[in-house]
Amino acid sequence: MKSITYTETGPSSVLHLVEREVPEPGAGEVRVRVVASGVNPTDWKSRTGETSGGDVPFPVIVPNQDGAGVVDAVGEGVDDLEVGDRVWSFISANGHATGTAQEYTVLPRARVVPLPEGASFDLGASLGVPAMTAHRALTVHEDGPSRLSPGALEGVTVLVSGGAGAVGHAAIQLAAWAGATVITTISSDEKAALARAAGAHHVVNYKEQDAAAEIRRIAPDGVQIVVEVSIRQNAELVAAVVSTRASVAIYANDGGDTVELPLRANMGTNTRYQFVLLYTVGEEALQAAAEDVTAAVRDGALPVGAEAGLPLHRYSLEQTAAAHDAVEGGVTGKVLIDVAQG
């Protein structure tokens, strides 16, 4: 099979296309013929060593956490998936060396999820890290639900920072599906159009408007849940617009690795700051997210593509390095690698 591998951390040039033997699934494992591989910021950060201190945890690593494809073989003890089942996978390369940038990948059963009928492989490969991170961000509110479903966030106002990004896009869609009123901040008319296409009820251009005043106009009592991509840049804004007992879920370090928070304002509202990283949320949270995200897909609530607010950028397996570079460069939308035909 064709596989993308790297044996040292560094720029995208460390990625190489190689021929490898097709792996066999062991007990409790599933082999997936990968149709599409999704690329996320965590993938290039792992490749550069940013998240590991420069070390490679395995002698040979296949990148990319997310993907979608068809079950090709199952190991002993796997009795709820069959050869031919369409599936999506999440954090595929976490804890082992088997990512989705290859024609066949062997994964633990717990990382493989049935893809609802009618859902495309493009959609399946776009879920994983973005949608499950968004799910976690929307379910850490002290007074809110731990699971998402239609009506679960009824009466709640959610602020999504950077609604044109992949996580922001999924957060808008999941929050709207669950019944919340969704406000998002953006920096351009182009990104405003994408956020509206995703389902945001209110869009605030922080470069042209007084964002705090506009958000307070929309939500006089404040927002209960904030899904935050850049707390360093937005700390003052967040403190100005949250309600009492709000939660602020921080899932990225855009803008810098350190932050100063206004102490008195946050104490006055009893605001909870929750840091979010899928790799350490625990199996219960991961399985809850996988189930709820799948339910949202089944309801048609998580479409992708430009018309749904998330443009797709396609690359071949041989172009994986360029795909990583596109994500690292901040391309707007979702980067997918076409590994095989569905």
Coordinates of C-alpha atoms in Angstrom, one line a residue:
M1 CA 0.0 0.0 0.0
K2 CA 1.0 3.7 -0.4
S3 CA 1.7 5.5 2.9
I4 CA 2.9 8.8 4.0
T5 CA 5.5 8.5 6.8
Y6 CA 8.0 10.5 8.8
T7 CA 10.9 9.4 11.0
E8 CA 11.9 12.8 12.4
T9 CA 10.2 16.0 13.3
G10 CA 10.5 19.1 11.1
P11 CA 9.0 20.9 8.2
S12 CA 6.7 19.2 5.7
S13 CA 9.7 18.0 3.8
V14 CA 10.1 15.2 6.4
L15 CA 7.0 13.6 4.9
H16 CA 7.7 10.8 2.4
L17 CA 5.5 8.6 0.2
V18 CA 6.6 5.0 0.7
E19 CA 5.3 1.5 -0.1
R20 CA 4.5 -0.6 3.0
E21 CA 2.9 -3.9 3.7
V22 CA -0.9 -3.8 4.4
P23 CA -1.2 -4.3 8.2
E24 CA -3.3 -6.9 9.8
P25 CA -5.8 -6.0 12.6
G26 CA -5.2 -7.6 16.0
A27 CA -7.7 -8.3 18.7
G28 CA -10.1 -5.4 19.2
E29 CA -8.9 -3.6 16.1
V30 CA -10.4 -2.6 12.7
R31 CA -8.6 -2.2 9.4
V32 CA -10.1 0.7 7.3
R33 CA -9.5 1.3 3.6
V34 CA -9.1 5.0 3.8
V35 CA -11.0 7.1 1.2
A36 CA -10.4 10.6 2.7
S37 CA -8.0 11.9 5.3
G38 CA -8.6 15.1 7.1
V39 CA -5.8 17.5 8.1
N40 CA -6.0 19.6 11.3
P41 CA -3.6 22.0 13.0
T42 CA -2.7 19.3 15.5
D43 CA -1.3 17.2 12.6
W44 CA 1.3 19.7 11.5
K45 CA 2.1 20.6 15.1
S46 CA 2.8 17.0 15.9
R47 CA 4.9 16.7 12.8
T48 CA 7.1 19.7 13.7
G49 CA 7.5 18.5 17.3
E50 CA 5.7 21.5 18.7
T51 CA 3.5 19.3 20.9
S52 CA 6.1 16.7 21.8
G53 CA 9.2 18.8 22.5
G54 CA 10.8 17.7 19.2
D55 CA 10.7 14.0 19.9
V56 CA 9.2 11.3 17.7
P57 CA 7.3 8.8 19.9
F58 CA 7.6 6.0 17.3
P59 CA 10.4 5.1 14.8
V60 CA 8.0 5.6 11.9
I61 CA 4.8 7.7 12.1
V62 CA 1.9 8.0 9.7
P63 CA 0.3 11.5 10.2
N64 CA -3.3 12.7 10.4
Q65 CA -5.8 12.1 13.1
D66 CA -9.1 12.1 11.2
G67 CA -10.4 10.1 8.2
A68 CA -13.2 8.2 6.6
G69 CA -13.4 5.0 4.6
V70 CA -14.7 1.4 4.5
V71 CA -14.0 -1.4 6.9
D72 CA -11.7 -3.8 5.2
A73 CA -11.1 -6.4 8.0
V74 CA -11.9 -6.8 11.7
G75 CA -9.8 -8.4 14.5
E76 CA -10.9 -10.9 17.1
G77 CA -13.6 -9.6 19.4
V78 CA -15.0 -7.0 17.0
D79 CA -18.5 -8.1 16.4
D80 CA -20.4 -4.8 15.8
L81 CA -18.7 -3.8 12.6
E82 CA -18.5 -5.8 9.3
V83 CA -16.4 -5.7 6.2
G84 CA -17.9 -3.1 3.9
D85 CA -19.3 -0.8 6.6
R86 CA -18.7 2.9 5.9
V87 CA -17.0 4.6 8.9
W88 CA -15.3 7.7 10.2
S89 CA -12.4 7.8 12.6
F90 CA -11.0 10.2 15.2
I91 CA -7.6 10.9 16.9
S92 CA -6.4 7.9 14.9
A93 CA -2.7 8.6 15.5
N94 CA -3.0 9.3 19.2
G95 CA -0.9 6.9 21.2
H96 CA 0.2 4.9 18.3
A97 CA 1.8 5.4 14.9
T98 CA -1.1 4.7 12.6
G99 CA -2.7 7.8 11.2
T100 CA -5.0 8.1 8.1
A101 CA -2.5 9.4 5.5
Q102 CA -2.3 5.9 3.9
E103 CA -4.4 3.5 1.9
Y104 CA -5.1 1.2 4.8
T105 CA -5.0 1.9 8.5
V106 CA -5.5 -0.3 11.6
L107 CA -7.2 1.4 14.5
P108 CA -8.7 0.4 17.9
R109 CA -12.4 -0.3 17.6
A110 CA -13.1 2.6 20.0
R111 CA -11.7 5.1 17.4
V112 CA -13.9 3.9 14.5
V113 CA -17.5 5.1 14.2
P114 CA -20.2 4.1 11.7
L115 CA -20.9 6.8 9.1
P116 CA -24.7 7.4 8.7
E117 CA -26.3 6.5 5.5
G118 CA -26.1 9.4 3.0
A119 CA -23.2 11.1 4.7
S120 CA -20.2 11.5 2.4
F121 CA -16.6 10.4 3.1
D122 CA -15.7 14.1 2.8
L123 CA -18.0 14.8 5.7
G124 CA -16.7 11.8 7.7
A125 CA -13.1 13.0 7.3
S126 CA -14.1 16.5 8.4
L127 CA -15.6 15.4 11.8
G128 CA -13.0 14.1 14.3
V129 CA -11.0 16.8 15.9
P130 CA -13.1 19.8 14.9
A131 CA -16.6 18.5 15.7
M132 CA -15.6 16.6 18.8
T133 CA -13.6 19.5 20.1
A134 CA -16.7 21.7 19.5
H135 CA -18.8 19.1 21.3
R136 CA -16.6 19.3 24.4
A137 CA -16.5 23.1 24.4
L138 CA -20.3 23.2 24.3
T139 CA -20.8 20.7 27.2
V140 CA -18.5 21.9 30.0
H141 CA -20.9 24.6 31.3
E142 CA -21.6 24.0 35.0
D143 CA -25.4 24.4 34.6
G144 CA -25.6 23.0 31.1
P145 CA -26.0 19.5 29.5
S146 CA -23.1 17.0 29.2
R147 CA -24.7 15.7 26.0
L148 CA -26.0 17.4 22.9
S149 CA -29.3 16.8 21.1
P150 CA -32.1 18.9 19.6
G151 CA -33.3 21.2 22.4
A152 CA -30.4 20.5 24.8
L153 CA -29.2 24.2 24.6
E154 CA -32.6 25.8 24.3
G155 CA -32.5 29.3 25.8
V156 CA -28.7 29.4 25.9
T157 CA -26.6 32.0 24.0
V158 CA -23.3 30.8 22.7
L159 CA -20.5 33.0 21.5
V160 CA -18.2 31.3 18.9
S161 CA -14.9 33.2 18.4
G162 CA -13.6 32.8 14.9
G163 CA -16.7 31.2 13.4
A164 CA -15.0 30.6 10.0
G165 CA -12.5 28.1 11.3
A166 CA -13.1 24.3 11.3
V167 CA -13.8 24.1 15.0
G168 CA -15.8 27.3 15.0
H169 CA -17.8 26.1 12.1
A170 CA -18.7 22.8 13.9
A171 CA -19.5 24.7 17.1
I172 CA -21.9 26.9 15.2
Q173 CA -23.6 23.9 13.6
L174 CA -23.8 21.8 16.8
A175 CA -25.0 24.7 19.0
A176 CA -27.7 25.6 16.5
W177 CA -28.7 21.9 16.2
A178 CA -29.0 21.8 20.0
G179 CA -31.3 24.9 20.0
A180 CA -28.9 27.7 21.1
T181 CA -28.8 31.2 19.9
V182 CA -25.4 31.5 18.2
I183 CA -23.3 34.7 18.0
T184 CA -19.9 34.6 16.2
T185 CA -17.1 37.1 15.7
I186 CA -15.3 37.4 12.4
S187 CA -12.8 39.7 10.7
S188 CA -14.1 40.1 7.1
D189 CA -17.2 40.0 5.0
E190 CA -16.0 36.8 3.4
K191 CA -15.8 35.0 6.8
A192 CA -19.1 36.6 7.8
A193 CA -20.8 34.9 4.8
L194 CA -19.2 31.5 5.8
A195 CA -20.4 31.9 9.4
R196 CA -24.0 32.7 8.3
A197 CA -23.9 29.7 5.9
A198 CA -22.9 27.5 8.9
G199 CA -26.0 28.7 10.8
A200 CA -24.9 31.6 13.0
H201 CA -27.8 33.7 14.0
H202 CA -25.7 36.9 14.6
V203 CA -22.3 37.8 13.1
V204 CA -20.1 40.5 14.6
N205 CA -17.2 42.0 12.7
Y206 CA -14.7 42.9 15.5
K207 CA -12.7 45.0 13.1
E208 CA -15.5 47.3 12.2
Q209 CA -17.8 47.2 15.2
D210 CA -17.6 47.7 18.9
A211 CA -17.8 43.9 19.5
A212 CA -18.6 44.0 23.2
A213 CA -21.4 46.6 22.7
E214 CA -22.9 44.7 19.8
I215 CA -22.8 41.3 21.6
R216 CA -24.4 42.9 24.7
R217 CA -27.1 44.4 22.5
I218 CA -27.9 41.0 21.1
A219 CA -27.6 39.3 24.6
P220 CA -28.3 41.9 27.3
D221 CA -27.9 39.3 30.0
G222 CA -24.6 38.0 28.6
V223 CA -23.6 34.8 26.9
Q224 CA -23.5 31.6 28.8
I225 CA -21.0 29.6 26.7
V226 CA -17.9 30.9 24.9
V227 CA -16.0 28.7 22.4
E228 CA -12.7 30.5 22.2
V229 CA -9.8 30.1 19.7
S230 CA -7.7 33.1 20.8
I231 CA -8.1 34.0 24.5
R232 CA -5.0 36.1 24.5
Q233 CA -6.5 38.5 22.1
N234 CA -10.1 38.2 23.4
A235 CA -9.7 38.1 27.2
E236 CA -11.1 41.6 27.7
L237 CA -14.0 41.1 25.2
V238 CA -14.9 37.8 26.8
A239 CA -15.0 39.3 30.3
A240 CA -17.2 42.1 29.1
V241 CA -19.9 39.9 27.5
V242 CA -20.3 36.7 29.6
S243 CA -23.2 36.1 31.9
T244 CA -23.0 35.0 35.5
R245 CA -21.6 31.4 35.8
A246 CA -20.6 31.3 32.2
S247 CA -18.1 28.9 30.8
V248 CA -15.2 29.8 28.4
A249 CA -13.8 26.8 26.6
I250 CA -10.4 27.4 25.2
Y251 CA -9.3 25.0 22.5
A252 CA -6.4 26.8 20.8
N253 CA -3.5 29.2 21.4
D254 CA -4.0 31.5 18.4
G255 CA -2.3 34.7 19.3
G256 CA 0.1 33.4 21.8
D257 CA 0.8 30.8 24.5
T258 CA 0.2 33.0 27.6
V259 CA -2.7 35.2 28.6
E260 CA -3.6 37.8 31.3
L261 CA -7.2 37.6 32.5
P262 CA -9.1 40.5 34.2
L263 CA -9.5 39.1 37.6
R264 CA -12.2 41.2 39.2
A265 CA -14.5 41.0 36.2
N266 CA -14.3 37.2 36.1
M267 CA -14.7 36.8 39.8
G268 CA -17.8 38.9 39.7
T269 CA -19.4 36.6 37.2
N270 CA -18.0 33.3 38.6
T271 CA -16.8 32.6 35.1
R272 CA -15.3 29.1 34.5
Y273 CA -12.3 28.8 32.1
Q274 CA -12.1 25.3 30.6
F275 CA -9.1 24.2 28.5
V276 CA -9.9 21.6 25.9
L277 CA -7.7 19.0 24.3
L278 CA -9.3 15.8 22.9
Y279 CA -6.3 13.7 23.7
T280 CA -6.8 13.9 27.5
V281 CA -10.6 14.4 27.9
G282 CA -11.1 10.7 28.7
E283 CA -12.9 7.9 27.0
E284 CA -16.3 8.8 28.4
A285 CA -16.2 12.2 26.9
L286 CA -14.8 10.9 23.6
Q287 CA -17.6 8.3 23.2
A288 CA -20.3 10.8 24.2
A289 CA -19.0 13.2 21.5
A290 CA -18.7 10.5 18.9
E291 CA -22.3 9.4 19.5
D292 CA -23.7 13.0 19.6
V293 CA -21.8 14.1 16.5
T294 CA -23.0 11.0 14.6
A295 CA -26.6 11.9 15.7
A296 CA -26.1 15.4 14.3
V297 CA -24.8 14.0 11.0
R298 CA -27.8 11.7 10.8
D299 CA -30.0 14.8 11.2
G300 CA -28.2 16.6 8.5
A301 CA -26.9 19.2 10.9
L302 CA -23.1 19.1 10.1
P303 CA -22.8 19.6 6.3
V304 CA -19.4 20.7 4.8
G305 CA -18.5 22.6 1.6
A306 CA -18.6 26.2 0.7
E307 CA -22.4 26.3 0.6
A308 CA -22.4 25.1 4.2
G309 CA -19.7 27.6 5.4
L310 CA -16.7 25.3 5.2
P311 CA -14.9 25.3 1.8
L312 CA -13.1 22.1 1.0
H313 CA -9.5 22.1 -0.3
R314 CA -8.4 18.8 -1.9
Y315 CA -5.0 17.2 -2.3
S316 CA -3.8 13.8 -3.4
L317 CA -1.9 11.5 -1.1
E318 CA 1.3 12.4 -2.9
Q319 CA 0.5 16.1 -2.0
T320 CA 0.2 15.5 1.7
A321 CA 3.1 17.9 2.4
A322 CA 1.3 20.7 0.6
A323 CA -1.8 19.9 2.5
H324 CA 0.0 20.3 5.8
D325 CA 1.5 23.5 4.5
A326 CA -2.0 24.8 3.7
V327 CA -3.3 24.2 7.1
E328 CA -0.2 25.6 8.8
G329 CA -0.6 28.7 6.6
G330 CA -4.1 29.3 7.9
V331 CA -6.2 28.4 4.9
T332 CA -9.9 29.1 5.5
G333 CA -11.9 25.9 5.2
K334 CA -11.2 22.2 5.5
V335 CA -8.2 20.5 3.9
L336 CA -8.8 16.9 2.7
I337 CA -6.5 14.3 1.2
D338 CA -8.1 12.1 -1.4
V339 CA -6.6 8.7 -0.6
A340 CA -8.8 6.4 -2.7
Q341 CA -12.2 6.4 -4.5
G342 CA -15.2 5.5 -2.4

